[in-house]
Amino acid sequence: MLRLLFNILSISLLTFSVSAVTLSEQIDKIMTLRYGNDAPGGAIMILKNDSTIFENYYGIANMETGELISKSTRFNIASISKQFTVVGALRLVEQGKLSLNQSISNWFPQYNESFWKKIELRHLMSHTSGLPDSRDRSDRNACVYANDSISMGYFPSVKKLLFTPGEHYDYKNPTFLLIANIIEQCENIKFIDYQQKHIFNVLGMSNTSYFNPNITPTHTAHGYINTHAVSLSSTDNDTAGKTLQINNPKSKWQEYDYGEETFFATRPDGGIYSTIRDLAKWEKGLRENKIISRELLYTAYTPHVTVTGSKWSSYQNRENTYYGLGWFVDKTPGFPTKVYHTGDNGGFQAYLAKYPDKNVSIIILENRNDNDRWSLVKTIDKLLLEYNIL
């Protein structure tokens, strides 16, 4: 009887091992074909609980120096930064210093139009404020170098909302600058210092920081565009208000980050640089409730507005899609609920997703934007379902 049990156990372990190897081989083949040789690339990690299902690195972080992408490479994570801003504010909600239903006019009395009283903190977090993005884009150079305070400068000139707060989804970057400013006023500390102290330090994210035009940490990747194949999807990429400018069409890979594209100098909406392994710490820290409680976290993971069919924004506007507080929520039939965010800034492309009920996380960071992200995501999701990871 014992021998029979031993044989059954051995066969089960062998089957799991073969399946895991086969899954890894399939993902590696997909990623290798995606990036090719001698070009910018990306990093990917898939986690189940505290175990790494897959981790690998492809391509070149810096085309000038030839430094390869590795576990130490820092990528701009673009709009994935928004969930960090939200969690920073939710920490204060949990402490009773802020309320999700609080009118933000309490923090911005200088904005004296009556509609500001109708906008609540949760509206900023869920892209449902109704505030337009009417920043002046006539001077491209000014846009490229605009920082947080400059990017907020248009708010006093807003005379009306696009819709009643809470009614519709309209993806907007500047509203997250308002959240950061509320944190600063509430705690009397600079936003980036608050985030460093209460999030990055707590979770041991030592290779994560907000963009600083005067400091470039070691192993920081550049973002690149493929000048021979510039193709951006308005649904999958946050390209609103951006115009690609190719400086040297004879060069296939053109650097495309700070100095070439907008939004790098604003931090709360898209300014974090991080590594694959630090983002794994972020996922673990959220799961273990090291920053905010599970109850409040799942409030953020709960759909607050329908994205699908929105007439106001095309970003991530696809079937079965919703937005919570700082996260998209995907309820595709046949799959568990997925909570995720994408990021696009210059040549950087990022994706951070989780299946909370399965404790599975997927992290993909790229320093090029010429490959379709969503087709890759769907392929990986199907593989994880096929191999019973989901």
GROMACS .gro file of C-alpha atoms in nm:
model
  390
    1MET     CA    1   0.000   0.000   0.000
    2LEU     CA    2   0.281   0.241   0.091
    3ARG     CA    3   0.463   0.158  -0.235
    4LEU     CA    4   0.143   0.231  -0.431
    5LEU     CA    5   0.100   0.569  -0.259
    6PHE     CA    6   0.465   0.649  -0.324
    7ASN     CA    7   0.428   0.568  -0.694
    8ILE     CA    8   0.113   0.780  -0.725
    9LEU     CA    9   0.288   1.072  -0.552
   10SER     CA   10   0.593   1.037  -0.774
   11ILE     CA   11   0.381   1.038  -1.090
   12SER     CA   12   0.191   1.346  -0.967
   13LEU     CA   13   0.512   1.537  -0.895
   14LEU     CA   14   0.659   1.436  -1.229
   15THR     CA   15   0.345   1.550  -1.411
   16PHE     CA   16   0.353   1.888  -1.232
   17SER     CA   17   0.724   1.931  -1.311
   18VAL     CA   18   0.677   1.853  -1.681
   19SER     CA   19   0.376   2.086  -1.701
   20ALA     CA   20   0.566   2.368  -1.532
   21VAL     CA   21   0.863   2.326  -1.765
   22THR     CA   22   0.634   2.315  -2.068
   23LEU     CA   23   0.458   2.633  -1.957
   24SER     CA   24   0.792   2.807  -1.908
   25GLU     CA   25   0.912   2.695  -2.248
   26GLN     CA   26   0.599   2.825  -2.416
   27ILE     CA   27   0.617   3.165  -2.246
   28ASP     CA   28   0.990   3.194  -2.316
   29LYS     CA   29   0.934   3.119  -2.685
   30ILE     CA   30   0.661   3.383  -2.706
   31MET     CA   31   0.877   3.646  -2.539
   32THR     CA   32   1.187   3.563  -2.745
   33LEU     CA   33   0.991   3.601  -3.069
   34ARG     CA   34   0.838   3.922  -2.941
   35TYR     CA   35   1.169   4.102  -2.894
   36GLY     CA   36   1.415   3.945  -3.137
   37ASN     CA   37   1.787   4.015  -3.105
   38ASP     CA   38   1.992   4.329  -3.040
   39ALA     CA   39   1.691   4.547  -2.964
   40PRO     CA   40   1.504   4.697  -2.669
   41GLY     CA   41   1.296   4.435  -2.493
   42GLY     CA   42   1.131   4.362  -2.166
   43ALA     CA   43   1.105   4.173  -1.840
   44ILE     CA   44   0.832   3.937  -1.722
   45MET     CA   45   0.745   3.768  -1.395
   46ILE     CA   46   0.449   3.548  -1.308
   47LEU     CA   47   0.379   3.470  -0.943
   48LYS     CA   48   0.151   3.224  -0.765
   49ASN     CA   49   0.131   3.301  -0.393
   50ASP     CA   50   0.498   3.345  -0.298
   51SER     CA   51   0.632   3.118  -0.573
   52THR     CA   52   0.772   3.240  -0.903
   53ILE     CA   53   0.611   3.054  -1.194
   54PHE     CA   54   0.819   3.233  -1.456
   55GLU     CA   55   1.082   3.508  -1.464
   56ASN     CA   56   1.303   3.617  -1.748
   57TYR     CA   57   1.465   3.917  -1.914
   58TYR     CA   58   1.504   4.002  -2.283
   59GLY     CA   59   1.679   4.265  -2.490
   60ILE     CA   60   1.873   4.582  -2.426
   61ALA     CA   61   1.805   4.843  -2.159
   62ASN     CA   62   2.033   5.110  -2.308
   63MET     CA   63   2.108   5.100  -2.680
   64GLU     CA   64   2.400   5.342  -2.639
   65THR     CA   65   2.587   5.144  -2.375
   66GLY     CA   66   2.457   4.800  -2.467
   67GLU     CA   67   2.351   4.722  -2.109
   68LEU     CA   68   2.117   4.424  -2.108
   69ILE     CA   69   1.782   4.413  -1.933
   70SER     CA   70   1.813   4.225  -1.604
   71LYS     CA   71   1.655   4.189  -1.262
   72SER     CA   72   1.816   4.524  -1.173
   73THR     CA   73   1.671   4.720  -1.467
   74ARG     CA   74   1.446   5.010  -1.372
   75PHE     CA   75   1.159   5.079  -1.609
   76ASN     CA   76   0.916   5.368  -1.608
   77ILE     CA   77   0.588   5.202  -1.507
   78ALA     CA   78   0.383   5.499  -1.630
   79SER     CA   79   0.016   5.486  -1.529
   80ILE     CA   80   0.067   5.189  -1.300
   81SER     CA   81   0.194   5.467  -1.072
   82LYS     CA   82  -0.169   5.569  -1.020
   83GLN     CA   83  -0.242   5.273  -0.792
   84PHE     CA   84   0.045   5.380  -0.566
   85THR     CA   85  -0.108   5.727  -0.540
   86VAL     CA   86  -0.446   5.576  -0.457
   87VAL     CA   87  -0.303   5.344  -0.190
   88GLY     CA   88  -0.115   5.638  -0.036
   89ALA     CA   89  -0.447   5.822   0.000
   90LEU     CA   90  -0.636   5.511   0.115
   91ARG     CA   91  -0.387   5.475   0.397
   92LEU     CA   92  -0.509   5.815   0.522
   93VAL     CA   93  -0.871   5.710   0.469
   94GLU     CA   94  -0.805   5.413   0.694
   95GLN     CA   95  -0.662   5.645   0.958
   96GLY     CA   96  -0.972   5.862   0.943
   97LYS     CA   97  -0.784   6.161   0.802
   98LEU     CA   98  -0.961   6.146   0.466
   99SER     CA   99  -1.293   6.015   0.339
  100LEU     CA  100  -1.373   5.869  -0.001
  101ASN     CA  101  -1.696   6.067  -0.003
  102GLN     CA  102  -1.530   6.392   0.100
  103SER     CA  103  -1.569   6.687  -0.135
  104ILE     CA  104  -1.230   6.792  -0.263
  105SER     CA  105  -1.336   7.157  -0.241
  106ASN     CA  106  -1.232   7.129   0.124
  107TRP     CA  107  -0.874   7.104   0.001
  108PHE     CA  108  -0.897   7.347  -0.288
  109PRO     CA  109  -1.098   7.651  -0.171
  110GLN     CA  110  -0.924   7.857  -0.440
  111TYR     CA  111  -1.121   7.666  -0.704
  112ASN     CA  112  -1.443   7.859  -0.650
  113GLU     CA  113  -1.671   7.724  -0.923
  114SER     CA  114  -1.966   7.552  -0.754
  115PHE     CA  115  -1.910   7.216  -0.929
  116TRP     CA  116  -1.591   7.153  -0.726
  117LYS     CA  117  -1.814   7.083  -0.424
  118LYS     CA  118  -1.968   6.790  -0.615
  119ILE     CA  119  -1.636   6.618  -0.686
  120GLU     CA  120  -1.539   6.365  -0.420
  121LEU     CA  121  -1.209   6.190  -0.358
  122ARG     CA  122  -1.345   5.862  -0.498
  123HIS     CA  123  -1.432   6.040  -0.823
  124LEU     CA  124  -1.069   6.139  -0.871
  125MET     CA  125  -0.955   5.783  -0.802
  126SER     CA  126  -1.204   5.626  -1.045
  127HIS     CA  127  -1.174   5.865  -1.342
  128THR     CA  128  -1.532   5.979  -1.291
  129SER     CA  129  -1.477   6.341  -1.184
  130GLY     CA  130  -1.605   6.493  -1.507
  131LEU     CA  131  -1.307   6.731  -1.510
  132PRO     CA  132  -1.168   6.794  -1.857
  133ASP     CA  133  -0.798   6.777  -1.944
  134SER     CA  134  -0.770   7.119  -2.104
  135ARG     CA  135  -0.399   7.171  -2.054
  136ASP     CA  136  -0.245   7.399  -2.314
  137ARG     CA  137  -0.055   7.182  -2.562
  138SER     CA  138   0.035   7.455  -2.810
  139ASP     CA  139   0.398   7.460  -2.692
  140ARG     CA  140   0.530   7.105  -2.720
  141ASN     CA  141   0.854   7.190  -2.543
  142ALA     CA  142   0.660   7.321  -2.244
  143CYS     CA  143   0.452   7.002  -2.239
  144VAL     CA  144   0.761   6.780  -2.244
  145TYR     CA  145   0.908   6.945  -1.935
  146ALA     CA  146   0.588   7.029  -1.746
  147ASN     CA  147   0.603   6.919  -1.380
  148ASP     CA  148   0.327   6.856  -1.127
  149SER     CA  149   0.253   7.219  -1.038
  150ILE     CA  150   0.260   7.336  -1.400
  151SER     CA  151   0.030   7.052  -1.506
  152MET     CA  152  -0.220   7.153  -1.237
  153GLY     CA  153  -0.215   7.514  -1.350
  154TYR     CA  154  -0.519   7.487  -1.575
  155PHE     CA  155  -0.766   7.380  -1.304
  156PRO     CA  156  -0.869   7.735  -1.198
  157SER     CA  157  -0.968   7.808  -1.560
  158VAL     CA  158  -1.211   7.514  -1.582
  159LYS     CA  159  -1.561   7.659  -1.604
  160LYS     CA  160  -1.773   7.346  -1.632
  161LEU     CA  161  -1.760   6.969  -1.602
  162LEU     CA  162  -1.805   6.727  -1.889
  163PHE     CA  163  -2.065   6.535  -1.688
  164THR     CA  164  -2.199   6.497  -1.335
  165PRO     CA  165  -1.930   6.341  -1.111
  166GLY     CA  166  -1.968   5.964  -1.076
  167GLU     CA  167  -2.179   5.918  -1.390
  168HIS     CA  168  -1.921   5.816  -1.651
  169TYR     CA  169  -1.568   5.686  -1.706
  170ASP     CA  170  -1.327   5.935  -1.861
  171TYR     CA  171  -0.960   5.844  -1.813
  172LYS     CA  172  -0.769   6.153  -1.702
  173ASN     CA  173  -0.411   6.195  -1.581
  174PRO     CA  174  -0.416   6.539  -1.409
  175THR     CA  175  -0.680   6.442  -1.154
  176PHE     CA  176  -0.422   6.221  -0.982
  177LEU     CA  177  -0.211   6.529  -0.922
  178LEU     CA  178  -0.501   6.657  -0.713
  179ILE     CA  179  -0.493   6.339  -0.502
  180ALA     CA  180  -0.121   6.385  -0.440
  181ASN     CA  181  -0.176   6.747  -0.343
  182ILE     CA  182  -0.444   6.642  -0.094
  183ILE     CA  183  -0.196   6.398   0.063
  184GLU     CA  184   0.060   6.678   0.093
  185GLN     CA  185  -0.188   6.911   0.260
  186CYS     CA  186  -0.315   6.639   0.492
  187GLU     CA  187   0.030   6.525   0.609
  188ASN     CA  188   0.231   6.845   0.560
  189ILE     CA  189   0.496   6.652   0.368
  190LYS     CA  190   0.599   6.632   0.005
  191PHE     CA  191   0.408   6.365  -0.183
  192ILE     CA  192   0.717   6.175  -0.300
  193ASP     CA  193   0.861   6.177   0.053
  194TYR     CA  194   0.533   6.046   0.194
  195GLN     CA  195   0.525   5.764  -0.061
  196GLN     CA  196   0.889   5.678   0.003
  197LYS     CA  197   0.839   5.658   0.379
  198HIS     CA  198   0.504   5.483   0.397
  199ILE     CA  199   0.514   5.257   0.092
  200PHE     CA  200   0.854   5.200  -0.068
  201ASN     CA  201   1.048   5.178   0.259
  202VAL     CA  202   0.785   4.965   0.431
  203LEU     CA  203   0.785   4.710   0.148
  204GLY     CA  204   1.161   4.712   0.093
  205MET     CA  205   1.127   4.852  -0.259
  206SER     CA  206   1.483   4.983  -0.263
  207ASN     CA  207   1.501   5.004  -0.641
  208THR     CA  208   1.186   5.211  -0.682
  209SER     CA  209   1.163   5.589  -0.696
  210TYR     CA  210   0.984   5.878  -0.859
  211PHE     CA  211   1.135   6.042  -1.164
  212ASN     CA  212   1.392   6.311  -1.092
  213PRO     CA  213   1.530   6.500  -1.393
  214ASN     CA  214   1.855   6.561  -1.205
  215ILE     CA  215   1.923   6.203  -1.095
  216THR     CA  216   1.943   5.888  -1.304
  217PRO     CA  217   1.985   5.577  -1.088
  218THR     CA  218   2.208   5.298  -1.215
  219HIS     CA  219   2.049   5.038  -1.443
  220THR     CA  220   1.774   5.275  -1.557
  221ALA     CA  221   1.639   5.174  -1.897
  222HIS     CA  222   1.565   5.418  -2.175
  223GLY     CA  223   1.235   5.396  -2.359
  224TYR     CA  224   1.251   5.354  -2.737
  225ILE     CA  225   1.026   5.375  -3.040
  226ASN     CA  226   1.076   5.167  -3.350
  227THR     CA  227   1.084   5.433  -3.622
  228HIS     CA  228   1.030   5.166  -3.888
  229ALA     CA  229   0.709   5.039  -3.731
  230VAL     CA  230   0.539   5.308  -3.524
  231SER     CA  231   0.196   5.172  -3.435
  232LEU     CA  232  -0.006   5.262  -3.126
  233SER     CA  233  -0.354   5.136  -3.039
  234SER     CA  234  -0.580   5.403  -2.891
  235THR     CA  235  -0.761   5.137  -2.688
  236ASP     CA  236  -0.453   4.981  -2.532
  237ASN     CA  237  -0.223   5.284  -2.512
  238ASP     CA  238  -0.273   5.609  -2.327
  239THR     CA  239  -0.182   5.832  -2.623
  240ALA     CA  240  -0.425   6.119  -2.570
  241GLY     CA  241  -0.262   6.451  -2.652
  242LYS     CA  242   0.063   6.294  -2.767
  243THR     CA  243   0.226   6.329  -3.107
  244LEU     CA  244   0.511   6.099  -3.207
  245GLN     CA  245   0.805   6.292  -3.348
  246ILE     CA  246   1.071   6.093  -3.531
  247ASN     CA  247   1.401   6.278  -3.524
  248ASN     CA  248   1.607   6.038  -3.732
  249PRO     CA  249   1.402   5.810  -3.959
  250LYS     CA  250   1.720   5.631  -4.071
  251SER     CA  251   1.776   5.500  -3.720
  252LYS     CA  252   1.547   5.211  -3.632
  253TRP     CA  253   1.549   5.272  -3.256
  254GLN     CA  254   1.501   5.624  -3.128
  255GLU     CA  255   1.522   5.713  -2.759
  256TYR     CA  256   1.181   5.829  -2.646
  257ASP     CA  257   1.152   5.928  -2.282
  258TYR     CA  258   1.224   6.244  -2.082
  259GLY     CA  259   1.313   6.525  -2.319
  260GLU     CA  260   1.132   6.358  -2.607
  261GLU     CA  261   0.786   6.290  -2.464
  262THR     CA  262   0.539   6.440  -2.218
  263PHE     CA  263   0.433   6.328  -1.868
  264PHE     CA  264   0.770   6.198  -1.742
  265ALA     CA  265   0.809   6.496  -1.510
  266THR     CA  266   0.470   6.447  -1.342
  267ARG     CA  267   0.487   6.188  -1.067
  268PRO     CA  268   0.145   6.090  -0.919
  269ASP     CA  269  -0.004   5.988  -1.254
  270GLY     CA  270   0.294   5.815  -1.415
  271GLY     CA  271   0.632   5.899  -1.270
  272ILE     CA  272   0.751   5.584  -1.092
  273TYR     CA  273   1.055   5.387  -1.206
  274SER     CA  274   1.077   5.033  -1.071
  275THR     CA  275   1.205   4.682  -1.130
  276ILE     CA  276   1.023   4.356  -1.182
  277ARG     CA  277   1.128   4.227  -0.841
  278ASP     CA  278   1.027   4.544  -0.659
  279LEU     CA  279   0.682   4.524  -0.815
  280ALA     CA  280   0.664   4.166  -0.689
  281LYS     CA  281   0.724   4.311  -0.340
  282TRP     CA  282   0.440   4.555  -0.403
  283GLU     CA  283   0.205   4.272  -0.495
  284LYS     CA  284   0.307   4.073  -0.189
  285GLY     CA  285   0.273   4.377   0.038
  286LEU     CA  286  -0.080   4.445  -0.085
  287ARG     CA  287  -0.179   4.081  -0.046
  288GLU     CA  288  -0.043   4.075   0.309
  289ASN     CA  289  -0.213   4.408   0.395
  290LYS     CA  290   0.111   4.579   0.495
  291ILE     CA  291  -0.012   4.923   0.381
  292ILE     CA  292  -0.391   4.910   0.396
  293SER     CA  293  -0.650   4.659   0.517
  294ARG     CA  294  -0.792   4.386   0.296
  295GLU     CA  295  -1.136   4.543   0.322
  296LEU     CA  296  -1.017   4.879   0.191
  297LEU     CA  297  -0.802   4.716  -0.075
  298TYR     CA  298  -1.099   4.521  -0.206
  299THR     CA  299  -1.297   4.845  -0.214
  300ALA     CA  300  -1.034   4.960  -0.464
  301TYR     CA  301  -1.067   4.632  -0.655
  302THR     CA  302  -1.447   4.669  -0.678
  303PRO     CA  303  -1.594   4.817  -0.999
  304HIS     CA  304  -1.699   5.177  -0.943
  305VAL     CA  305  -1.779   5.260  -1.306
  306THR     CA  306  -1.823   5.076  -1.635
  307VAL     CA  307  -1.545   5.133  -1.887
  308THR     CA  308  -1.701   4.929  -2.167
  309GLY     CA  309  -1.879   5.153  -2.415
  310SER     CA  310  -1.777   5.483  -2.256
  311LYS     CA  311  -1.825   5.768  -2.500
  312TRP     CA  312  -1.572   5.980  -2.314
  313SER     CA  313  -1.256   5.769  -2.327
  314SER     CA  314  -1.115   5.493  -2.548
  315TYR     CA  315  -0.841   5.387  -2.306
  316GLN     CA  316  -0.892   5.019  -2.213
  317ASN     CA  317  -1.245   5.053  -2.347
  318ARG     CA  318  -1.315   4.689  -2.428
  319GLU     CA  319  -1.571   4.426  -2.332
  320ASN     CA  320  -1.624   4.327  -1.966
  321THR     CA  321  -1.409   4.612  -1.832
  322TYR     CA  322  -1.467   4.835  -1.530
  323TYR     CA  323  -1.263   5.075  -1.319
  324GLY     CA  324  -1.229   5.060  -0.942
  325LEU     CA  325  -1.006   5.297  -0.748
  326GLY     CA  326  -0.669   5.299  -0.923
  327TRP     CA  327  -0.727   4.963  -1.095
  328PHE     CA  328  -0.911   4.830  -1.397
  329VAL     CA  329  -1.134   4.529  -1.334
  330ASP     CA  330  -1.178   4.264  -1.604
  331LYS     CA  331  -1.468   4.020  -1.578
  332THR     CA  332  -1.414   3.816  -1.894
  333PRO     CA  333  -1.640   3.506  -1.894
  334GLY     CA  334  -1.450   3.182  -1.839
  335PHE     CA  335  -1.178   3.353  -1.634
  336PRO     CA  336  -1.156   3.460  -1.270
  337THR     CA  337  -1.189   3.835  -1.207
  338LYS     CA  338  -0.871   4.014  -1.304
  339VAL     CA  339  -0.755   4.341  -1.149
  340TYR     CA  340  -0.491   4.523  -1.352
  341HIS     CA  341  -0.343   4.842  -1.486
  342THR     CA  342  -0.151   4.930  -1.797
  343GLY     CA  343   0.107   5.202  -1.842
  344ASP     CA  344   0.232   5.392  -2.146
  345ASN     CA  345   0.489   5.669  -2.143
  346GLY     CA  346   0.716   5.749  -2.435
  347GLY     CA  347   0.871   5.421  -2.543
  348PHE     CA  348   0.779   5.241  -2.221
  349GLN     CA  349   0.493   4.994  -2.201
  350ALA     CA  350   0.389   4.827  -1.875
  351TYR     CA  351   0.134   4.581  -1.745
  352LEU     CA  352   0.066   4.474  -1.386
  353ALA     CA  353  -0.222   4.234  -1.323
  354LYS     CA  354  -0.351   4.002  -1.057
  355TYR     CA  355  -0.621   3.744  -1.011
  356PRO     CA  356  -0.692   3.813  -0.641
  357ASP     CA  357  -0.895   3.497  -0.582
  358LYS     CA  358  -0.612   3.284  -0.722
  359ASN     CA  359  -0.319   3.481  -0.575
  360VAL     CA  360  -0.166   3.504  -0.922
  361SER     CA  361   0.022   3.815  -1.040
  362ILE     CA  362   0.162   3.899  -1.383
  363ILE     CA  363   0.421   4.172  -1.434
  364ILE     CA  364   0.545   4.281  -1.777
  365LEU     CA  365   0.773   4.583  -1.825
  366GLU     CA  366   0.899   4.688  -2.168
  367ASN     CA  367   1.118   4.969  -2.300
  368ARG     CA  368   0.961   4.967  -2.648
  369ASN     CA  369   0.602   5.018  -2.759
  370ASP     CA  370   0.585   4.864  -3.106
  371ASN     CA  371   0.435   4.531  -2.997
  372ASP     CA  372   0.068   4.477  -2.922
  373ARG     CA  373   0.033   4.431  -2.549
  374TRP     CA  374  -0.322   4.296  -2.526
  375SER     CA  375  -0.265   4.003  -2.760
  376LEU     CA  376   0.032   3.901  -2.542
  377VAL     CA  377  -0.177   3.937  -2.227
  378LYS     CA  378  -0.459   3.723  -2.366
  379THR     CA  379  -0.214   3.453  -2.473
  380ILE     CA  380  -0.054   3.437  -2.129
  381ASP     CA  381  -0.394   3.431  -1.956
  382LYS     CA  382  -0.505   3.138  -2.170
  383LEU     CA  383  -0.185   2.947  -2.094
  384LEU     CA  384  -0.226   3.003  -1.720
  385LEU     CA  385  -0.582   2.875  -1.742
  386GLU     CA  386  -0.473   2.576  -1.949
  387TYR     CA  387  -0.204   2.480  -1.697
  388ASN     CA  388  -0.441   2.521  -1.400
  389ILE     CA  389  -0.250   2.817  -1.258
  390LEU     CA  390  -0.577   3.013  -1.262
   0.00000   0.00000   0.00000
